[in-house]
XYZ file of C-alpha atoms in Angstrom:
544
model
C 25.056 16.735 41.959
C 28.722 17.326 40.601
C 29.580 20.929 40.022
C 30.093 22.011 36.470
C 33.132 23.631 37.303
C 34.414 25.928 39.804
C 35.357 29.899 40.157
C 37.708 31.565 41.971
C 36.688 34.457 44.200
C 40.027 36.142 45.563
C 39.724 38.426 48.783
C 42.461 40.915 49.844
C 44.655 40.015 53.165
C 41.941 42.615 55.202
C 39.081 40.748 53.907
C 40.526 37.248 55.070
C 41.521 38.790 58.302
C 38.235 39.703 58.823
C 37.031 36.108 57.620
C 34.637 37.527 54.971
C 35.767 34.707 52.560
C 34.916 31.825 54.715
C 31.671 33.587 56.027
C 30.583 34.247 52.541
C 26.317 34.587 52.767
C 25.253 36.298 50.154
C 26.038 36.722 46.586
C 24.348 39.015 43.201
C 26.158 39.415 39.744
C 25.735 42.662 37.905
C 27.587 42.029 34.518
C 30.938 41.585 34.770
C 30.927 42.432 38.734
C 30.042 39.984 41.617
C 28.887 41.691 44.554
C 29.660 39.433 48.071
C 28.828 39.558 51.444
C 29.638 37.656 55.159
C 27.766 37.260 58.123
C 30.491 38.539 60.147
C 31.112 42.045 58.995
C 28.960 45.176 58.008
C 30.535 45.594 54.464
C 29.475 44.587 51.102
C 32.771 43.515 48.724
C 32.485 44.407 44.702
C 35.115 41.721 42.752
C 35.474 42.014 39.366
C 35.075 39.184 36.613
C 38.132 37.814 34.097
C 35.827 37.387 31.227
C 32.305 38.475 31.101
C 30.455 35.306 29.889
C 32.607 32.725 31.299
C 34.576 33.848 34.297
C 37.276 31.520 36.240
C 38.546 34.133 38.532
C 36.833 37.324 40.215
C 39.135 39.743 41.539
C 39.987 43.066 42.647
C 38.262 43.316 45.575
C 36.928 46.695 46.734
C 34.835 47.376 49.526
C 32.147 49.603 50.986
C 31.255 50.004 54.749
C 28.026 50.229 55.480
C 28.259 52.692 58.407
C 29.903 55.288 55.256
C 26.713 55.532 53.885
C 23.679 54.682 56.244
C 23.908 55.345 60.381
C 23.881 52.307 61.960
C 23.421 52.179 65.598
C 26.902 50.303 66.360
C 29.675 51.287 64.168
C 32.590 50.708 66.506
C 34.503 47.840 64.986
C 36.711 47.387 68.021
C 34.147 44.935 69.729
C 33.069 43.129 66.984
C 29.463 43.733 67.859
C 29.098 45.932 64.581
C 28.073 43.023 61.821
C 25.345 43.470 60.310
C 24.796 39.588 59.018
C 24.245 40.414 55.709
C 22.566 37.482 54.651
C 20.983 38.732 51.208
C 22.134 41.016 48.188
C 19.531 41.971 45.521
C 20.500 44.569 42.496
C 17.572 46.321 40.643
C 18.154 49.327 39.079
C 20.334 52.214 40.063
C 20.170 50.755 43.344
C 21.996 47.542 45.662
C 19.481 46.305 48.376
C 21.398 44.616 51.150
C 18.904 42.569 54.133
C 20.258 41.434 57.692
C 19.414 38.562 59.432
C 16.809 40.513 61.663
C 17.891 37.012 63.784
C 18.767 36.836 67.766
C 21.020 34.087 68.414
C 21.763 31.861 71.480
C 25.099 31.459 72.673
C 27.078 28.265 71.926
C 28.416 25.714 74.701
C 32.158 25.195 73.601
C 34.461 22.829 74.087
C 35.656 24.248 77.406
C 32.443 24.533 78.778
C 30.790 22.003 80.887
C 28.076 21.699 83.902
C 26.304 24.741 84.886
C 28.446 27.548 82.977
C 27.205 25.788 80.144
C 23.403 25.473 80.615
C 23.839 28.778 81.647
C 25.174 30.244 78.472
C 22.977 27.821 76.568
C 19.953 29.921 78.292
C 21.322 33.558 76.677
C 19.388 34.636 74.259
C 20.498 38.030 73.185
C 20.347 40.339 69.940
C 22.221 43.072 67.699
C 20.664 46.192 66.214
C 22.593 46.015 62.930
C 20.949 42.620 61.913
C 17.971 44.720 61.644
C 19.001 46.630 58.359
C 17.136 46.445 55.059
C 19.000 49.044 52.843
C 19.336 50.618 49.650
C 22.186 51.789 48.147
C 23.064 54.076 44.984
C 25.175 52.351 42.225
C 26.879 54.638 40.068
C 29.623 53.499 37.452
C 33.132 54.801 38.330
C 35.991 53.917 36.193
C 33.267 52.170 34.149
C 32.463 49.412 37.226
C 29.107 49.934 39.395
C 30.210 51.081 42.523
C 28.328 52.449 45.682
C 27.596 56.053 45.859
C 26.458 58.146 48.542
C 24.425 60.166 46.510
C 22.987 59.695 42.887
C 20.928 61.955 40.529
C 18.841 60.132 37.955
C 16.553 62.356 35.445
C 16.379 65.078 38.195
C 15.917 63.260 41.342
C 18.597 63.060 43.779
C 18.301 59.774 45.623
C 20.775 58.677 48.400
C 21.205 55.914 50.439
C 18.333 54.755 52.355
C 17.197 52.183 55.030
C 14.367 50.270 56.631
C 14.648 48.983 60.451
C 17.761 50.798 61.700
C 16.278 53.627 63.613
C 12.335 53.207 64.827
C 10.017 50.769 63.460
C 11.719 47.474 62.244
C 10.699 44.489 60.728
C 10.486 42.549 63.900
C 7.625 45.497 65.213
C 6.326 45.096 62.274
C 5.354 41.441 62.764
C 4.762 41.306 66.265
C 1.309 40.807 66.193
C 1.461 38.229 62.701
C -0.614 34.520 63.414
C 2.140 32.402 61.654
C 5.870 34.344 62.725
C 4.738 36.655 65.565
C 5.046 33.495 68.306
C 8.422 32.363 66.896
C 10.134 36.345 67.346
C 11.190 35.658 71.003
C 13.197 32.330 69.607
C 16.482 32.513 68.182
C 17.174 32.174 64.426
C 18.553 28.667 64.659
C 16.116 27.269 66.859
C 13.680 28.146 64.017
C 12.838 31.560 64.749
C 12.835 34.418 62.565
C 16.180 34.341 60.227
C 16.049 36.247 57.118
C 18.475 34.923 54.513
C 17.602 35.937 51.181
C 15.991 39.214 48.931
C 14.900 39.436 45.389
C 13.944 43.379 44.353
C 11.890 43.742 41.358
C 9.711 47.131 40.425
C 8.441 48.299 43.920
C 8.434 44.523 44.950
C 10.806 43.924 47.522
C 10.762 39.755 48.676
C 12.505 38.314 51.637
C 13.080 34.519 52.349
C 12.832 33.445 55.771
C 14.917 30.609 56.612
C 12.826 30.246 60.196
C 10.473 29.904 60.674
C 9.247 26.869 58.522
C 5.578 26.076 59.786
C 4.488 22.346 59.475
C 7.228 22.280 55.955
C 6.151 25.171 54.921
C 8.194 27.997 54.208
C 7.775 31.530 54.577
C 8.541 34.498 51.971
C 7.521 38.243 52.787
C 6.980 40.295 50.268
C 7.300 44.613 51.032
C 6.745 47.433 49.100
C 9.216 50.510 50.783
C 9.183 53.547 50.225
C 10.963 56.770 50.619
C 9.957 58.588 53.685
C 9.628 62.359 52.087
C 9.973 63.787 55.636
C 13.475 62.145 56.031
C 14.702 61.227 52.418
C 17.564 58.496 54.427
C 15.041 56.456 55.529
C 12.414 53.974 54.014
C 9.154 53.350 55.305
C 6.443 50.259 54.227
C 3.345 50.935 52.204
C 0.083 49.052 53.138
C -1.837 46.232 50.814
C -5.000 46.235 50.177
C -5.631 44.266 53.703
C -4.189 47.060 55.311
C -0.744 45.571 56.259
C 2.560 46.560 55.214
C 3.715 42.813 54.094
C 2.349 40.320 52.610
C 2.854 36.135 52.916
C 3.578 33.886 50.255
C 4.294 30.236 51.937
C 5.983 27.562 49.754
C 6.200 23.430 50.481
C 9.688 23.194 50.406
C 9.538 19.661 52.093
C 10.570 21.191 55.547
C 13.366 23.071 54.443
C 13.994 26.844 54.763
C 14.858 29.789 52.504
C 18.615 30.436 52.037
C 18.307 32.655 49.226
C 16.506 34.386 46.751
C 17.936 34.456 43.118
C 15.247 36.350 40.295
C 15.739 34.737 36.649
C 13.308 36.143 34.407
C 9.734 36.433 36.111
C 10.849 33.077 38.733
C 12.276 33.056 41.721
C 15.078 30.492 42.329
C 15.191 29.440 45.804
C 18.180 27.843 47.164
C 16.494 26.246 50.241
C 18.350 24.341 53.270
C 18.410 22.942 56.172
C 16.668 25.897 59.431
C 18.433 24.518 62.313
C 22.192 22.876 63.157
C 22.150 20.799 60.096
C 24.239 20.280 57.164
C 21.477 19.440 54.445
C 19.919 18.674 51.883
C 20.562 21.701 50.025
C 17.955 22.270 46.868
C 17.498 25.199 44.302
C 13.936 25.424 43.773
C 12.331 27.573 40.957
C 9.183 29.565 42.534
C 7.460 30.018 38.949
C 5.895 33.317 37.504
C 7.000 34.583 41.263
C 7.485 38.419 40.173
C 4.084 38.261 38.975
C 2.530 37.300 41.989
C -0.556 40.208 42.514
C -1.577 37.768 46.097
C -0.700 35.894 48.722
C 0.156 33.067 46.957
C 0.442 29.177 48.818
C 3.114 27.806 46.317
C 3.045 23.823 45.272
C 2.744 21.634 42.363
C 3.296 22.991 38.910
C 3.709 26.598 40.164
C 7.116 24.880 42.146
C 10.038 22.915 41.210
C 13.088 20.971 41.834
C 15.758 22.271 40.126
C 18.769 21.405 41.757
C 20.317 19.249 44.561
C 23.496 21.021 45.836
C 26.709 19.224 47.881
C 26.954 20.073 51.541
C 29.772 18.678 53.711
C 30.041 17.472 57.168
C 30.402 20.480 59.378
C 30.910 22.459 56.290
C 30.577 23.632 52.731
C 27.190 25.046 53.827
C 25.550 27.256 50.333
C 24.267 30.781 51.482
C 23.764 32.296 48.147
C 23.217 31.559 44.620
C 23.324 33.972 41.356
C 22.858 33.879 37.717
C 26.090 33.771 35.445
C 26.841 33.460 31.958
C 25.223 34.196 28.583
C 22.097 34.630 28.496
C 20.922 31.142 26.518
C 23.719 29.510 28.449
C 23.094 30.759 31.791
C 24.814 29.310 34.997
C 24.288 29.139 38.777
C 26.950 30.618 40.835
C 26.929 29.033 44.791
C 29.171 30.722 47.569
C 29.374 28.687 50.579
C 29.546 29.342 54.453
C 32.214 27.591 56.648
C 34.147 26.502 53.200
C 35.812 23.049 53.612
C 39.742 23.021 53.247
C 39.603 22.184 49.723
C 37.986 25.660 48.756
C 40.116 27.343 50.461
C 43.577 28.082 48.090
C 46.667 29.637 49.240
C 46.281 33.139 47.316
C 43.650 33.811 49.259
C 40.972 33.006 47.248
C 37.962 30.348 48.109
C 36.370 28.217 45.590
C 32.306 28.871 44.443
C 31.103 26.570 42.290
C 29.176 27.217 39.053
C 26.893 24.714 37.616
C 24.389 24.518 34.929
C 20.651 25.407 35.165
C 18.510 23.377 33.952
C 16.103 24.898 30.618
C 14.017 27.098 32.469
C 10.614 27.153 32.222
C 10.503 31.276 33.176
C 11.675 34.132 30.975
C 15.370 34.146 31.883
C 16.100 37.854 32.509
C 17.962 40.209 29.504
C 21.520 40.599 29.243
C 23.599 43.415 30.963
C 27.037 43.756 29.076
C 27.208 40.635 27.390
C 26.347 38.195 30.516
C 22.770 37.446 31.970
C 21.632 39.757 34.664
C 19.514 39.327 37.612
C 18.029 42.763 37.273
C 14.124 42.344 36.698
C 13.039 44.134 33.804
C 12.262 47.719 33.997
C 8.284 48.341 34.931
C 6.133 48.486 31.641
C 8.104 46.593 29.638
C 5.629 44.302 27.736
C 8.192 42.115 25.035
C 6.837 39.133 25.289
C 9.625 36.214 27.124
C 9.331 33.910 23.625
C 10.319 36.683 21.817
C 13.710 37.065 23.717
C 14.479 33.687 24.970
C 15.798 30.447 23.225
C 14.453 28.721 26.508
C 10.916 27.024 25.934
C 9.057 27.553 22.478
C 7.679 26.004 19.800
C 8.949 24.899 16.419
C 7.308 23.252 13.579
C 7.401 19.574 12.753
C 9.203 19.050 9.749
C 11.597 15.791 8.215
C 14.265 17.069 10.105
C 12.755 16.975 13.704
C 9.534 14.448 13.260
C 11.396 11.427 14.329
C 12.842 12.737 17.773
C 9.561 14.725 18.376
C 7.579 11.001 17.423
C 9.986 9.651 20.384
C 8.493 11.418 23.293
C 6.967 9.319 25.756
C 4.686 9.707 28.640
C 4.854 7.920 31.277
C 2.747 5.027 31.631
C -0.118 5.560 33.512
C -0.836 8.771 31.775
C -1.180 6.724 28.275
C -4.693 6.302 28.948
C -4.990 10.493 29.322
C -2.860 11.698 26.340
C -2.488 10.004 22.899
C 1.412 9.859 21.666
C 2.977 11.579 19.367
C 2.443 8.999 16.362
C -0.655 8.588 16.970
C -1.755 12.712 17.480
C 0.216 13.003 14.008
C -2.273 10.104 12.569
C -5.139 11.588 13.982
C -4.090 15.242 11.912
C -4.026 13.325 8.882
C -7.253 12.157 8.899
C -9.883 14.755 10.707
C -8.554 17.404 8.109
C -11.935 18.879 8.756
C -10.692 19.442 12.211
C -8.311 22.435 10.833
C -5.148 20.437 12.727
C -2.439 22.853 14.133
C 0.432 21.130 15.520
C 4.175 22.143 17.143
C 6.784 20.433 18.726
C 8.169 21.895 22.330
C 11.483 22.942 22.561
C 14.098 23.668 25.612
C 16.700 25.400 23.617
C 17.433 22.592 20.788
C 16.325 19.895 22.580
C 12.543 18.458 21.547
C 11.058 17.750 25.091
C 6.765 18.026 24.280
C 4.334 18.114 21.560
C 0.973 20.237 21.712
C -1.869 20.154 18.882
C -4.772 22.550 18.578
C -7.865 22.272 16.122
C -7.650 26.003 14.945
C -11.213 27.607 14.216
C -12.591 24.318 12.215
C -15.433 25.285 9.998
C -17.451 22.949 10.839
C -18.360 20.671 14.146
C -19.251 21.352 17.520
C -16.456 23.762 17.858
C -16.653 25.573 14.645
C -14.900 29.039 14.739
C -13.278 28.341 18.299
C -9.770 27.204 19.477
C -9.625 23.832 21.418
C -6.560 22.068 22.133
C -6.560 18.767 21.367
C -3.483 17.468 23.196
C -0.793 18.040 24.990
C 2.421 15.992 26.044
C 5.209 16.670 27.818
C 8.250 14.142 28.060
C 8.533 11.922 30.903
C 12.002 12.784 31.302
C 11.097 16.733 31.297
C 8.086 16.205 33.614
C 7.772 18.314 36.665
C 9.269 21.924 35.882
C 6.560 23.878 34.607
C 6.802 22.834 31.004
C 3.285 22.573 30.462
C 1.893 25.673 31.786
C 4.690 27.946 29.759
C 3.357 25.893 26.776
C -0.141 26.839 27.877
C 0.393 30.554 28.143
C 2.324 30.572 25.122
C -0.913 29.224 23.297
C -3.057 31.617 24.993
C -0.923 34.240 23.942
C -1.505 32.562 20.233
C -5.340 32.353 20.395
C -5.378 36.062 21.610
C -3.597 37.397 18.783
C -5.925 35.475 16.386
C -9.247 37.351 18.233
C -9.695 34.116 20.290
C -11.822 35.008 23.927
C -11.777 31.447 24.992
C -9.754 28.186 25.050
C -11.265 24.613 24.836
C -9.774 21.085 26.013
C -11.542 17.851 27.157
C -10.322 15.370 29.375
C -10.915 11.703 30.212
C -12.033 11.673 34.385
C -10.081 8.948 36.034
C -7.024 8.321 38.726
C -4.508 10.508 37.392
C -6.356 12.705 35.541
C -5.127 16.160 34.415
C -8.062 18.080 35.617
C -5.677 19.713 38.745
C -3.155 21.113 36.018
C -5.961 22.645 33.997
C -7.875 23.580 37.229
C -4.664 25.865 38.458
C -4.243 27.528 34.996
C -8.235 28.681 35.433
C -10.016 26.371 33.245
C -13.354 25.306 34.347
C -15.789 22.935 33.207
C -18.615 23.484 31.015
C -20.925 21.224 31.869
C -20.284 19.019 28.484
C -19.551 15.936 27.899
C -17.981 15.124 24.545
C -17.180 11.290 23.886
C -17.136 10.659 27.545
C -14.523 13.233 28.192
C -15.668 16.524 29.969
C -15.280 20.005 28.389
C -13.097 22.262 29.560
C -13.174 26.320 28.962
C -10.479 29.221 29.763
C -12.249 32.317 29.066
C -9.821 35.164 27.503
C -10.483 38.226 28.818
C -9.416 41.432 26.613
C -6.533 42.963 27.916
């Protein structure tokens, strides 16, 4: 992958003293301000953007301690034993959530060391009790920038800064006794133990990527619901499922990579997943679809996850520790900030070079606009406006003179010809079953015609008079593979429902490479029909 472009983030002299620009490992935007963090401090840096929708430079750094607003159990900065390796930034709200590794690390055999001095440091294993923060902090806008607050009142409630981990029960307690991470807690983070590196905040969700460890390619997300403790308002304490615990596990095939962070956009996930040892790469952005709707432990494949992106790494370097979302909202970009930056990042004004590329059309609600550029903030809880409505991402469009020749050039590829009709021939088809009540639409990513989907709408006569059943569905070969087809799907649901539909019919032709899996996962389920050799297919529609 080429980048798009690149951005300039631009660190004071303390910051670069401190090495927070070439330790950058996390990264969240919140309109025209970029909030950063390194793994080698306990501070979170606020820079702020040039221009709003398409920034070249962020700037004027300021920064906020951690120990000024939560007690951390070392805050002497003389020993260096105070970071907190920040490894994940999430902004929801009036609040900035901030995760540490929750890691123990091993120390390394350097140069200098050879024989038994260094087996023997290769055998220390040894941990810091500020990786163990999860925290929240207040965001208030001074001087008309969010900025972290001590202290913040919001329709009558004071809330203050809060934290999970720091003093008492911690996350590592907490999943001490777990079947999949519990063994891997006494192993350090890059020998594939536990090594958080990545948060996503939405309602009362709270979700943490776990870079280690990956089980047999599988990768590991927690997802936590915390609370304010009422007894001591500074603190946060975990609420319980329904299966009594105070996490839950969602585990995604991320083809043996781990999580490096967690990015919302619109009711997804993007997951920029790497490498969970000593290794430069690969380096991928998945997108985790409809992840923010998740109401179970969810074991997250096929259509539900995709391959968005393949990221550069270098040799020793350029290593991508967090992604966010930049840009207008129908134009949105991917910022990445990058660990152990390679020389050429690194320019003499002390600033370091993130790169920004393009996302591809995604197949999610892309979240709503804060001050003219896209924000990562979730929506607020309750709010119902459906994604179509406020999106120019996926929708339909009707087939007209302008569009009917691109939409009749969509092709499939070719061994699922023998499942789904083409476009010419669907269109041919409509013309003459008009008895059939035809409804057809071409599907659109932004301007670009990448599917075709055709319904027979309540025909009045026939075996399914007075119902909805869709007749086909097509998806572009070159578009394949990123959720198109189940947005399209809900979208038609959502269509059939606000006609007084209560179920949704399709048929399919059985055979190697059949569909049946894709319908199967959205929830239809067979009828027991048979209708010209293909076999029935109903979603039931539950009222709402």
């Amino acid at each position: 992958m080429t980048a798009g472009r690149t951005v300039k983030l631009q660190f004071q002299e303390s910051a670069r003293r401190a090495g927070t620009h070439s330790n950058l490992s996390a990264v969240r935007s919140d309109g025209v301000v970029l909030w950063v963090a390194g793994d080698e401090t306990a501070t979170i840096e606020r820079l702020v953007a040039d221009a709003p929708d398409k920034p070249h430079r962020f700037a004027g750094q300021a920064s906020f301690r951690l120990a000024d607003f939560v007690q951390l159990p070392v805050a002497d900065e003389s020993d260096g034993e105070d970071e907190a390796d920040i490894e994940g930034l999430a902004r929801h709200g009036s609040f900035l959530w901030a995760v540490g590794s929750h890691s123990l690390r091993r120390k390394q055999i350097k140069s200098r060391h050879s024989g038994e001095e260094a087996l023997r440091r290769l055998a220390e294993v040894s941990g810091q009790p500020n990786r163990q923060i999860l925290v929240r902090l207040p965001v208030g806008v001074v001087d008309g920038l969010p900025t972290v607050v001590p202290e913040l009142e919001e329709d009558g409630v004071r809330h203050r800064a809060a934290s999970f981990g720091l003093h008492g029960t911690d996350l590592r307690h907490v999943l001490a006794d777990d079947e999949h991470v519990g063994p891997f807690l006494p192993l350090p983070g890059k020998d594939n133990g536990l090594d958080v590196e990545g948060i996503a905040v939405t309602g009362s969700r709270v979700y943490l990527g776990l870079r280690g460890p990956v089980l047999r390619g599988w990768a590991v997300v927690l997802e936590l619901r915390p609370e304010v403790d009422p007894e001591a308002p500074e603190r946060l304490r975990l609420t319980q499922f329904d299966d009594g615990r105070p996490y839950r596990k969602h585990v995604l095939l991320l083809r043996g990579l781990g999580i490096r962070d967690l990015c919302p956009h619109g009711e997804d996930l993007l997951v920029l997943a790497g490498p969970t040892m000593a290794l430069d790469g690969p380096v991928h952005v998945f997108r985790w679809h409809g992840a923010l709707r998740a109401d179970a432990p969810k074991v997250v494949r096929g259509d539900l996850l995709t391959r968005e992106l393949t990221l550069p790494y270098g040799d020793g370097c350029d290593h991508a520790e967090g992604i966010g979302v930049i840009g207008a909202a129908d134009r949105p970009r991917l910022l990445v900030v990058y660990d152990s930056p390679s020389p050429t990042r690194l320019i003499a004004d002390g600033s370091v070079l993130a790169d920004v590329v393009r996302l591809p059309c995604a197949a999610g609600r892309p979240a709503r606009a804060r001050g003219g550029a896209l924000s990562e903030q979730e929506p607020a809880a309750g709010d119902t406006t459906r994604w179509s409505e406020r999106s120019p991402g996926i929708h339909l469009r009707e087939i007209t003179d302008d569009n009917r020749e691109a939409v009749r050039a969509l092709r499939v590829r070719g061994r699922q010809r023998r499942f789904v009709a083409s476009v010419s021939r669907s269109l041919r088809d409509a013309a003459t079953a008009p008895k059939a009540n035809p409804w057809s639409r071409a599907v659109y990513c932004g301007d670009e015609p990448v599917g075709f989907v055709m319904l027979s709408w309540k025909p009045r006569k026939g075996p399914y008079r007075g119902r909805h059943f869709l007749w086909r569905l097509l998806v572009d070969k070159r578009h394949q593979g990123r959720g198109i087809g189940r947005v399209v799907l809900t979208q038609l649901v959502d269509l059939v429902r606000a006609d007084g539909g209560t179920e949704l019919l399709t048929s399919y032709e059985p055979g190697k490479g059949e569909p049946w899996p894709f319908y199967q996962r959205f929830g239809f389920r067979p009828t027991g029909e048979i209708d010209d050799g293909e076999i029935v297919l109903r979603l039931p529609l539950p009222a709402r």
